[in-house]
Short mmCIF file of C-alpha atoms in Angstrom, two decimals:
data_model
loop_
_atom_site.label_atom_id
_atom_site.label_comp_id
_atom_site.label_asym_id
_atom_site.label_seq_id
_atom_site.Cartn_x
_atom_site.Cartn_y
_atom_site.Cartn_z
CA UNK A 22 163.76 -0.65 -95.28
CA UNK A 23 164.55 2.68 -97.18
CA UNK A 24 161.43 3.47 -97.95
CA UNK A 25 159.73 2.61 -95.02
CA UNK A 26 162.41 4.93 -93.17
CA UNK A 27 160.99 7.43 -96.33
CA UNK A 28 157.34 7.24 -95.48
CA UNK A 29 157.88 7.48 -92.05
CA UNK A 30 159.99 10.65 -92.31
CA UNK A 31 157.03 11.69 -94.70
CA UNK A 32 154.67 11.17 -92.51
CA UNK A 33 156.39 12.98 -89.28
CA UNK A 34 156.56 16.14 -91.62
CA UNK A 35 152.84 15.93 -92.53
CA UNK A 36 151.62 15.90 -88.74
CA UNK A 37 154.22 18.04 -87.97
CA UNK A 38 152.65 20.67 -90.07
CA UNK A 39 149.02 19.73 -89.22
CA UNK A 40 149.21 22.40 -86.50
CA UNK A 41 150.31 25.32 -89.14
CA UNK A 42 148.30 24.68 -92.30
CA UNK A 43 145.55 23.27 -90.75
CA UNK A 44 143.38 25.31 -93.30
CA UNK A 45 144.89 23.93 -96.63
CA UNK A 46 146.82 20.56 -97.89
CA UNK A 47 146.53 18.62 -94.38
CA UNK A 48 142.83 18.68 -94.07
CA UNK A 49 142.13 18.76 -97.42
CA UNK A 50 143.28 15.14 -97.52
CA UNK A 51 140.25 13.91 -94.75
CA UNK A 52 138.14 16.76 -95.08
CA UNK A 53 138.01 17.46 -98.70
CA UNK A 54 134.39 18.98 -98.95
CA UNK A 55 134.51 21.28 -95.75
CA UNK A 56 138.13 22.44 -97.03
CA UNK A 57 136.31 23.43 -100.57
CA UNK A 58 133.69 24.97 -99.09
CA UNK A 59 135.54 26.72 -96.31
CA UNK A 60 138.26 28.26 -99.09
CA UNK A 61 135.43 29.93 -100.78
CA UNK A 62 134.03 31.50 -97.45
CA UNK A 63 134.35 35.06 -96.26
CA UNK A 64 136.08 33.67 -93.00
CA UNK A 65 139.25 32.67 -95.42
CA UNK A 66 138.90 35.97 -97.41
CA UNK A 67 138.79 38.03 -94.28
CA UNK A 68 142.44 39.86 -94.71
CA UNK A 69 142.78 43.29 -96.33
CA UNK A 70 144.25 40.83 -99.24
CA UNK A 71 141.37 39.51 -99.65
CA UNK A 72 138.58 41.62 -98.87
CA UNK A 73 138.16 44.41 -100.84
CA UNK A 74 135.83 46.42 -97.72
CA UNK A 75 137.61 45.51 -95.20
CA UNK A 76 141.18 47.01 -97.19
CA UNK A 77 138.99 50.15 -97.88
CA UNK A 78 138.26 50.95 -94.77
CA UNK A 79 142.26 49.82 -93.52
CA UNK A 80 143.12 52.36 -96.29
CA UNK A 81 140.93 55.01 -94.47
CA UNK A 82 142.12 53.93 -90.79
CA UNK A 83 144.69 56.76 -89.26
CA UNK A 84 146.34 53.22 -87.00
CA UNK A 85 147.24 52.18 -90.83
CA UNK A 86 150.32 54.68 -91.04
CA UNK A 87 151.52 53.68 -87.29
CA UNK A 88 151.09 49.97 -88.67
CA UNK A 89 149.24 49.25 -86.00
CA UNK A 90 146.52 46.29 -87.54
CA UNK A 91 144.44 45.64 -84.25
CA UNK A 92 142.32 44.17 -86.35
CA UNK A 93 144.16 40.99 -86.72
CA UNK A 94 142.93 39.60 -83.70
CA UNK A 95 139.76 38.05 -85.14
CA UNK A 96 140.51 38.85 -89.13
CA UNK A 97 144.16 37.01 -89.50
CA UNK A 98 144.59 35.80 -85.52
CA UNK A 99 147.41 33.26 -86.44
CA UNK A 100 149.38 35.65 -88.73
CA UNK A 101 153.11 36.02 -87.56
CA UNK A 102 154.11 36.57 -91.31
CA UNK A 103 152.47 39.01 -94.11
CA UNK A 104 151.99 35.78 -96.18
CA UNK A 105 150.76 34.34 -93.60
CA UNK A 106 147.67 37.12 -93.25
CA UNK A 107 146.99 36.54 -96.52
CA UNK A 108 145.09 33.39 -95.02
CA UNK A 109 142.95 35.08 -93.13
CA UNK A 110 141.09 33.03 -90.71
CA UNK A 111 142.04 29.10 -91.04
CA UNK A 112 140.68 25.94 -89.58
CA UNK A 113 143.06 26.06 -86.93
CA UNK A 114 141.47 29.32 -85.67
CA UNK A 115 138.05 28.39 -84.93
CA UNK A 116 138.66 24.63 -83.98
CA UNK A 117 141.39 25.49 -81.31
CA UNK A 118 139.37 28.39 -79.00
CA UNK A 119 139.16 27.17 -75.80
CA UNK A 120 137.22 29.34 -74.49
CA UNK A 121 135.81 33.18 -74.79
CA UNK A 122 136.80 36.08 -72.68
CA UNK A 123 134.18 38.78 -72.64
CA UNK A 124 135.56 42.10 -72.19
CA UNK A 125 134.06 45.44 -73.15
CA UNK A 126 135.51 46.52 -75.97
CA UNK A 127 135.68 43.12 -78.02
CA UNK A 128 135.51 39.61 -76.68
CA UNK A 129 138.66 37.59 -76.36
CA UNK A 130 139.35 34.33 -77.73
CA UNK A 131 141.26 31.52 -75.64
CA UNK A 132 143.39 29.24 -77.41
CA UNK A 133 144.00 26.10 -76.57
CA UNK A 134 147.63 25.87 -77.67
CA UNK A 135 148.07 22.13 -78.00
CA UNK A 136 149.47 20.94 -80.90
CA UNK A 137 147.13 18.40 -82.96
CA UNK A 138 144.17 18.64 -80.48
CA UNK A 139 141.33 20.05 -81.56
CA UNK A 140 137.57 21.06 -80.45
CA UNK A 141 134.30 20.00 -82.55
CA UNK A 142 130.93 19.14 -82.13
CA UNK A 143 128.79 15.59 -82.58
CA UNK A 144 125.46 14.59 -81.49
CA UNK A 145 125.49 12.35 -79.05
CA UNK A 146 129.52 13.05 -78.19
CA UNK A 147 129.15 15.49 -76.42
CA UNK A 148 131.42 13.73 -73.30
CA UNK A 149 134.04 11.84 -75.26
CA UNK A 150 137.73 13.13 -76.19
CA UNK A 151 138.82 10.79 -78.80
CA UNK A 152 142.72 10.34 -78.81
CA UNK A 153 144.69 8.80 -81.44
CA UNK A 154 146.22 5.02 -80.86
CA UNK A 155 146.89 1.92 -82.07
CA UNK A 156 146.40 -1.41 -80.18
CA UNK A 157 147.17 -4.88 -81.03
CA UNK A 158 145.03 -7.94 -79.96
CA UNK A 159 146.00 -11.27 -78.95
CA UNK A 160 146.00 -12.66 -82.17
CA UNK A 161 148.35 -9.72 -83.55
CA UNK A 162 145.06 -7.45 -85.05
CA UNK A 163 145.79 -4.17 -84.89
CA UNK A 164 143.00 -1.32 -83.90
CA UNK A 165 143.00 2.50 -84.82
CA UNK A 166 140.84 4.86 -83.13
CA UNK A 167 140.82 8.58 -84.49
CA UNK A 168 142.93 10.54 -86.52
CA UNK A 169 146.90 9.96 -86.96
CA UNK A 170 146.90 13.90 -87.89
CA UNK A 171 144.76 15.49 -84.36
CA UNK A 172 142.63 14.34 -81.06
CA UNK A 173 139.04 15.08 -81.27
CA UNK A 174 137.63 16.80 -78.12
CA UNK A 175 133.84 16.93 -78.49
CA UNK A 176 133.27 18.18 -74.83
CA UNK A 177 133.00 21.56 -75.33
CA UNK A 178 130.03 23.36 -74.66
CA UNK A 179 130.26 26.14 -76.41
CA UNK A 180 130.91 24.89 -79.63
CA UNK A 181 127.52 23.15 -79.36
CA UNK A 182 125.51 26.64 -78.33
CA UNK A 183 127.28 28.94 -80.54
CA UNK A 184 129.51 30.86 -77.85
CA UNK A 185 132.17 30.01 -79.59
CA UNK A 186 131.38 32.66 -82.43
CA UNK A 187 130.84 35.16 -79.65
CA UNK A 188 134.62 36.03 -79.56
CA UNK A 189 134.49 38.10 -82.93
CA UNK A 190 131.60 38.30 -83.47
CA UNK A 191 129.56 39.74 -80.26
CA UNK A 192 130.86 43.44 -80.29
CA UNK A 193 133.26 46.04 -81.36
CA UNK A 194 133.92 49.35 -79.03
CA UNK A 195 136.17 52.06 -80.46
CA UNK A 196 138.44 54.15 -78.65
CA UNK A 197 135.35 56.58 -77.86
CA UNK A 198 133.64 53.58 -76.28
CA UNK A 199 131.13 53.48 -78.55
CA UNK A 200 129.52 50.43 -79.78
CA UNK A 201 130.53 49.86 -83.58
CA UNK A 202 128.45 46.77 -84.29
CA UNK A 203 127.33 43.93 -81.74
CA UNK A 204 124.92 41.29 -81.89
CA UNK A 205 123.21 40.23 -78.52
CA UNK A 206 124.23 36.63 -77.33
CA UNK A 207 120.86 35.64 -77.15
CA UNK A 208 121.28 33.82 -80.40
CA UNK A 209 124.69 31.89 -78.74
CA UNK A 210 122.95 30.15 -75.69
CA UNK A 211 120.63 27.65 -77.23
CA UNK A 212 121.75 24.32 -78.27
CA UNK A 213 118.81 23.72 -80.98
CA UNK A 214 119.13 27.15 -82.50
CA UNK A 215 122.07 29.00 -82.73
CA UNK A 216 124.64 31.30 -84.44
CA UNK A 217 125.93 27.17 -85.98
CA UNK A 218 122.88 25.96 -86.93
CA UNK A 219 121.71 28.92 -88.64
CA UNK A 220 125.20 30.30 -90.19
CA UNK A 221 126.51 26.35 -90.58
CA UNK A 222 123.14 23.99 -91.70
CA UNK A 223 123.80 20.80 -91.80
CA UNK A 224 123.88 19.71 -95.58
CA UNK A 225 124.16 16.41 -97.73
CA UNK A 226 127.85 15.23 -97.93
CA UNK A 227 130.72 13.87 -95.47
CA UNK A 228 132.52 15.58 -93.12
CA UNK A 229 135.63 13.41 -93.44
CA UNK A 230 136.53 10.44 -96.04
CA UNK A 231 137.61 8.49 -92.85
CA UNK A 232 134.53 7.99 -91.32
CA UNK A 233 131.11 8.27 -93.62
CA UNK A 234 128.60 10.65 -92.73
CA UNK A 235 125.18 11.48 -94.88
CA UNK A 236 125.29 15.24 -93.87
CA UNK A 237 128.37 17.85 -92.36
CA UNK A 238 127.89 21.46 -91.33
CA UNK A 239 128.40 23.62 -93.91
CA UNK A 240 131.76 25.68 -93.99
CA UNK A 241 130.92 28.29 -96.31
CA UNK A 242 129.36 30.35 -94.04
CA UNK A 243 126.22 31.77 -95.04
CA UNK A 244 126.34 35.51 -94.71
CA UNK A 245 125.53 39.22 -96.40
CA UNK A 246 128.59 38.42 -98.03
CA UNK A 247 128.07 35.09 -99.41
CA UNK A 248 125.70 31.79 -100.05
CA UNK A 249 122.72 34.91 -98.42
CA UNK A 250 120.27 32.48 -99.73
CA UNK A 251 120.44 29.85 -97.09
CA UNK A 252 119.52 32.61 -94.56
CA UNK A 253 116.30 33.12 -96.18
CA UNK A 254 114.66 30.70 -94.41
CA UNK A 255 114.62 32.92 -91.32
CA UNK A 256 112.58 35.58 -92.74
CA UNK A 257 108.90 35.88 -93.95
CA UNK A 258 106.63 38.03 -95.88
CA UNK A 259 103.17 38.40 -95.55
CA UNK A 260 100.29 40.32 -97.57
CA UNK A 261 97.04 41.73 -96.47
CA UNK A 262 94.64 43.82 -98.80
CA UNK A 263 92.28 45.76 -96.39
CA UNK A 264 90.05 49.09 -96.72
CA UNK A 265 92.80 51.50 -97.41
CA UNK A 266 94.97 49.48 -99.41
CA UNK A 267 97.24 46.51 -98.12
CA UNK A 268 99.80 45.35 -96.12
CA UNK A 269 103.27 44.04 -96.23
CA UNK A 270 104.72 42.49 -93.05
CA UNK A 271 108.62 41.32 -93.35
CA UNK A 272 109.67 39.30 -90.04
CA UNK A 273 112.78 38.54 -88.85
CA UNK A 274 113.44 35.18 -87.31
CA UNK A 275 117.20 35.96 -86.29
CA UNK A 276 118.18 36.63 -82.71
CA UNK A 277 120.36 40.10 -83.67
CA UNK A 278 118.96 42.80 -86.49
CA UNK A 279 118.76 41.06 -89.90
CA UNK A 280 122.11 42.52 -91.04
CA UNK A 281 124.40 43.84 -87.96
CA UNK A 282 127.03 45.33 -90.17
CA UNK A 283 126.86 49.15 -90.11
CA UNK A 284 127.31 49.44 -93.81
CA UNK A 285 125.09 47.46 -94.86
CA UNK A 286 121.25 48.61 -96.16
CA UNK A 287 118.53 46.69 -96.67
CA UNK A 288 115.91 47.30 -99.29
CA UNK A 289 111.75 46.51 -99.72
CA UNK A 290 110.90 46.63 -103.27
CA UNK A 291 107.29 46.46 -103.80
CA UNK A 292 105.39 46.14 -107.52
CA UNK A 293 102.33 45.81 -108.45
CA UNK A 294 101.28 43.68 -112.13
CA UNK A 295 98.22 44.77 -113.50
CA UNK A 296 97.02 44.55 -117.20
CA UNK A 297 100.79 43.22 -118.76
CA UNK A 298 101.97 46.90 -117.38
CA UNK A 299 104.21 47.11 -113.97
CA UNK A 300 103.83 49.54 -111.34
CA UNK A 301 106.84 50.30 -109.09
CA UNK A 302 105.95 51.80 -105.13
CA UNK A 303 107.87 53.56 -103.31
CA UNK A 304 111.01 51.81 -101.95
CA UNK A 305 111.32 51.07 -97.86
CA UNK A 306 114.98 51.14 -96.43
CA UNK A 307 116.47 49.68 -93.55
CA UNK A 308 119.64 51.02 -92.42
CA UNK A 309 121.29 51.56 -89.00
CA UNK A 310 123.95 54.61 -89.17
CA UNK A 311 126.80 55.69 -86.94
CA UNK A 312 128.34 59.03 -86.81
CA UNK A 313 128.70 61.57 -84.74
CA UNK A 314 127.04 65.26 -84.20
CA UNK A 315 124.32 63.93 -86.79
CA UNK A 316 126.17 62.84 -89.23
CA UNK A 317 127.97 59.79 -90.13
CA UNK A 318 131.13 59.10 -89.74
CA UNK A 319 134.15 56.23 -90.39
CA UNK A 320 133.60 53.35 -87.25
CA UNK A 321 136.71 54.57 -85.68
CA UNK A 322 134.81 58.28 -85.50
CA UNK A 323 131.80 57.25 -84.29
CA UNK A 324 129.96 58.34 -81.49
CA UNK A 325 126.29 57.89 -81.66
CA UNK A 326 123.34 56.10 -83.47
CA UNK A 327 122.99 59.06 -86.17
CA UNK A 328 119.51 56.77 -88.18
CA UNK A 329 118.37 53.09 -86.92
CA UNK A 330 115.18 52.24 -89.01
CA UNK A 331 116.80 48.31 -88.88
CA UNK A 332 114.28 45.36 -88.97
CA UNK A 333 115.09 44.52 -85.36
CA UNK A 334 115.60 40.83 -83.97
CA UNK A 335 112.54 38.86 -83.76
CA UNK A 336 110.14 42.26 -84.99
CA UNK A 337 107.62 41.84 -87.20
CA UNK A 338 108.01 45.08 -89.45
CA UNK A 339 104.51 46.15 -90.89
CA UNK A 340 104.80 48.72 -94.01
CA UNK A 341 101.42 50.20 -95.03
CA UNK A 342 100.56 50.67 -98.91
CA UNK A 343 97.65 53.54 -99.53
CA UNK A 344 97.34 51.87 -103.50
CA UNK A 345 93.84 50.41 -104.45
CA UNK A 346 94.41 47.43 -105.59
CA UNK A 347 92.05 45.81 -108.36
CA UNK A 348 90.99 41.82 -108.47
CA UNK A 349 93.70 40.11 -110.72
CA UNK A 350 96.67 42.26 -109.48
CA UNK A 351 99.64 40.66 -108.77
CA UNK A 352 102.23 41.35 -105.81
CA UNK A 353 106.01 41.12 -106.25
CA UNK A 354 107.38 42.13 -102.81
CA UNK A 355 111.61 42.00 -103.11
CA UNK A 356 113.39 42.00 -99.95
CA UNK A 357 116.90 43.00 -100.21
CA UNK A 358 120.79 44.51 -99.93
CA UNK A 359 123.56 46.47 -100.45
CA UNK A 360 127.01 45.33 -98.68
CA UNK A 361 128.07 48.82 -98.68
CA UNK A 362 126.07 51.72 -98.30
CA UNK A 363 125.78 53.09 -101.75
CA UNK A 364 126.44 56.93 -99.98
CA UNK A 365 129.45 55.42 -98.57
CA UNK A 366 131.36 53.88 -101.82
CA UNK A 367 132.82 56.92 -103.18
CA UNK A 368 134.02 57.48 -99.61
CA UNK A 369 135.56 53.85 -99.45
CA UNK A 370 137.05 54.56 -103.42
CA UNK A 371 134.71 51.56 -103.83
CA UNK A 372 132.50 52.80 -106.55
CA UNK A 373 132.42 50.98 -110.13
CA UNK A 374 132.65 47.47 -108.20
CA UNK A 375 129.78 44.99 -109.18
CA UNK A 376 130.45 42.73 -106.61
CA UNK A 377 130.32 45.24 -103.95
CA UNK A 378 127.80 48.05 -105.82
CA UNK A 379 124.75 45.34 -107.20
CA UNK A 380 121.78 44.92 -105.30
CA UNK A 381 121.14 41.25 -103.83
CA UNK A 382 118.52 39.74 -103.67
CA UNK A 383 117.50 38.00 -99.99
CA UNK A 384 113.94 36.87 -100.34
CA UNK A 385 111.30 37.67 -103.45
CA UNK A 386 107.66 36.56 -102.91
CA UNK A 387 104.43 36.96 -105.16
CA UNK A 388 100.91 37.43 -104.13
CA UNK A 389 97.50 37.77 -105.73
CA UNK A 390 94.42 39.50 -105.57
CA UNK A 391 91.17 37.88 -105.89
#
């Protein structure tokens, strides 16, 4: 009797809890793979503890000696605590919005507020809300249906289009009511292609060690920042040789500019193989800078588009190449990044990082020349 009074009591403090670390040891225990994948993702690493940008800029930010972090609102939105912010965003943040306010300066998210419920999404679910309970047959059998630890509500909407990224991630006005960064919600409406299904592929492996699944959506979060790779897939490069020398065209599948961050710079590296010797072209670059009277400036200063030479969404960039090229030549076309804007590390006291600094590679392709 002792210890079942023991588990019990256990058990009470576990689901009790489910509501506050719902990013760590409680789902961990169902969701072991998602948990893995979502601690090494840049949506737990978003605090100024664990984000080495994000404190740079904070460092930089004149609201950081009024302590005024507005930023926690979509970078540590269930922080009460400073050890809490170190956890950045957690499972609990993106599984309980409700809905999304939009507003002009930043979108708003809606929480839901109830304890243990929380929104997903499921194929074929899409109108069932699966509450936890036991019943017992006739013949004393007893039946569980979902989780002793949360409800499952898989009716809504927008976490099957994507709108439910669109709180943090659709815009960001400063206080001179100019548009930081935004991405257009074009990419949130569509229920076959979306911020999710581009951002969160479904990949081999089981959501949950309760009930079996061959793939999950990943929770890394494929971004600039990391597992870039998987977002290759969404843009292709093409050659053409013609009578003046050849072509490269990079396009961009995405809904929203092929990196929306205004510190980051993309990169076309273009070579050329001939006879064992290499011959480097002239580098293309892709940036989109914000400033003010011409020149840039911190996002907080900002009042203008100073440079925007960005691969736009859905464009099909064409960059023209006046080399000859000979038959037998090979073509190694490198598409790729910097986080930060290399102008901009000293700036941020960023410079000497590797991490931050190196070049990264999105998508490399090779062509030849007959």
């Amino acid at each position: 009797m002792k210890i079942l009074l023991y588990l019990m009591a256990i058990m009470s403090l576990m689901l009790a809890n489910v509501h506050k670390d719902a990013d760590t040891a409680s789902c961990k225990k169902c969701h072991p793979t998602i948990t893995k994948e979502f601690e090494e993702s840049m949506h737990k690493h978003s605090s100024i503890y664990n984000d080495k940008i994000h404190k740079a800029v904070w460092d930089l930010h004149p609201a950081k000696a009024k302590g005024d972090y507005k930023c926690s609102k979509c970078h540590t939105p269930n922080a009460k605590t400073k050890e809490e912010q170190t956890q950045g965003i957690t499972c609990l943040t993106c599984h309980t919005i409700k809905s999304i306010t939009k507003d002009s300066k930043s979108n708003i998210n809606n929480y839901n507020g109830e304890k243990k419920s929380f929104y997903s999404a499921e194929a074929g679910r899409e109108k069932e809300k699966v509450v936890y309970k036991t019943t017992t047959s006739w013949w004393g059998n007893k039946t569980t249906v979902g989780s002793a630890y949360h409800d499952i509500d898989y009716t809504n909407k927008d976490f099957y289009t994507g709108n439910v990224c669109m709180g943090c991630h659709s815009h960001k006005q400063n206080s001179n009511q100019f548009d930081v960064c935004r991405i257009e919600e074009d990419g949130a409406k569509n229920e076959k292609e979306n911020c999710i299904t581009c951002h969160m592929p479904k990949i081999e492996g089981s959501a949950t060690t309760v009930r079996i699944s061959q793939k999950h959506s990943f929770h890394g979060f494929s971004g600039a920042r990391k597992n870039s790779k998987m977002l290759a897939k969404y843009v292709d490069i093409d050659f053409v040789k013609n009578s003046k020398g050849f072509k490269i065209t990079v396009e961009n599948k995405a809904p929203h500019n092929l990196l929306t961050h205004p510190l980051r710079v993309v990169k076309l590296k273009t070579n050329i193989f001939r006879d064992s010797k290499k011959i480097e072209l002239k580098t293309h670059t892709f940036v989109k800078i914000i400033g003010t009277d011409s020149k840039p400036t911190m996002p907080w200063l900002a009042t203008e588009v100073v440079k925007d030479t960005m691969i736009k969404a859905k464009e099909k960039r064409v960059i023209d190449f006046e080399e000859n090229l000979k038959s037998g030549d090979k073509i190694e076309v490198i598409l790729g990044f910097y986080v930060v804007n290399p102008k901009a590390l000293k700036k941020l006291n960023l410079e000497g990082d590797k991490e931050i600094s190196e070049f990264k590679i999105l998508k490399s392709q090779n062509f030849s020349v007959e």
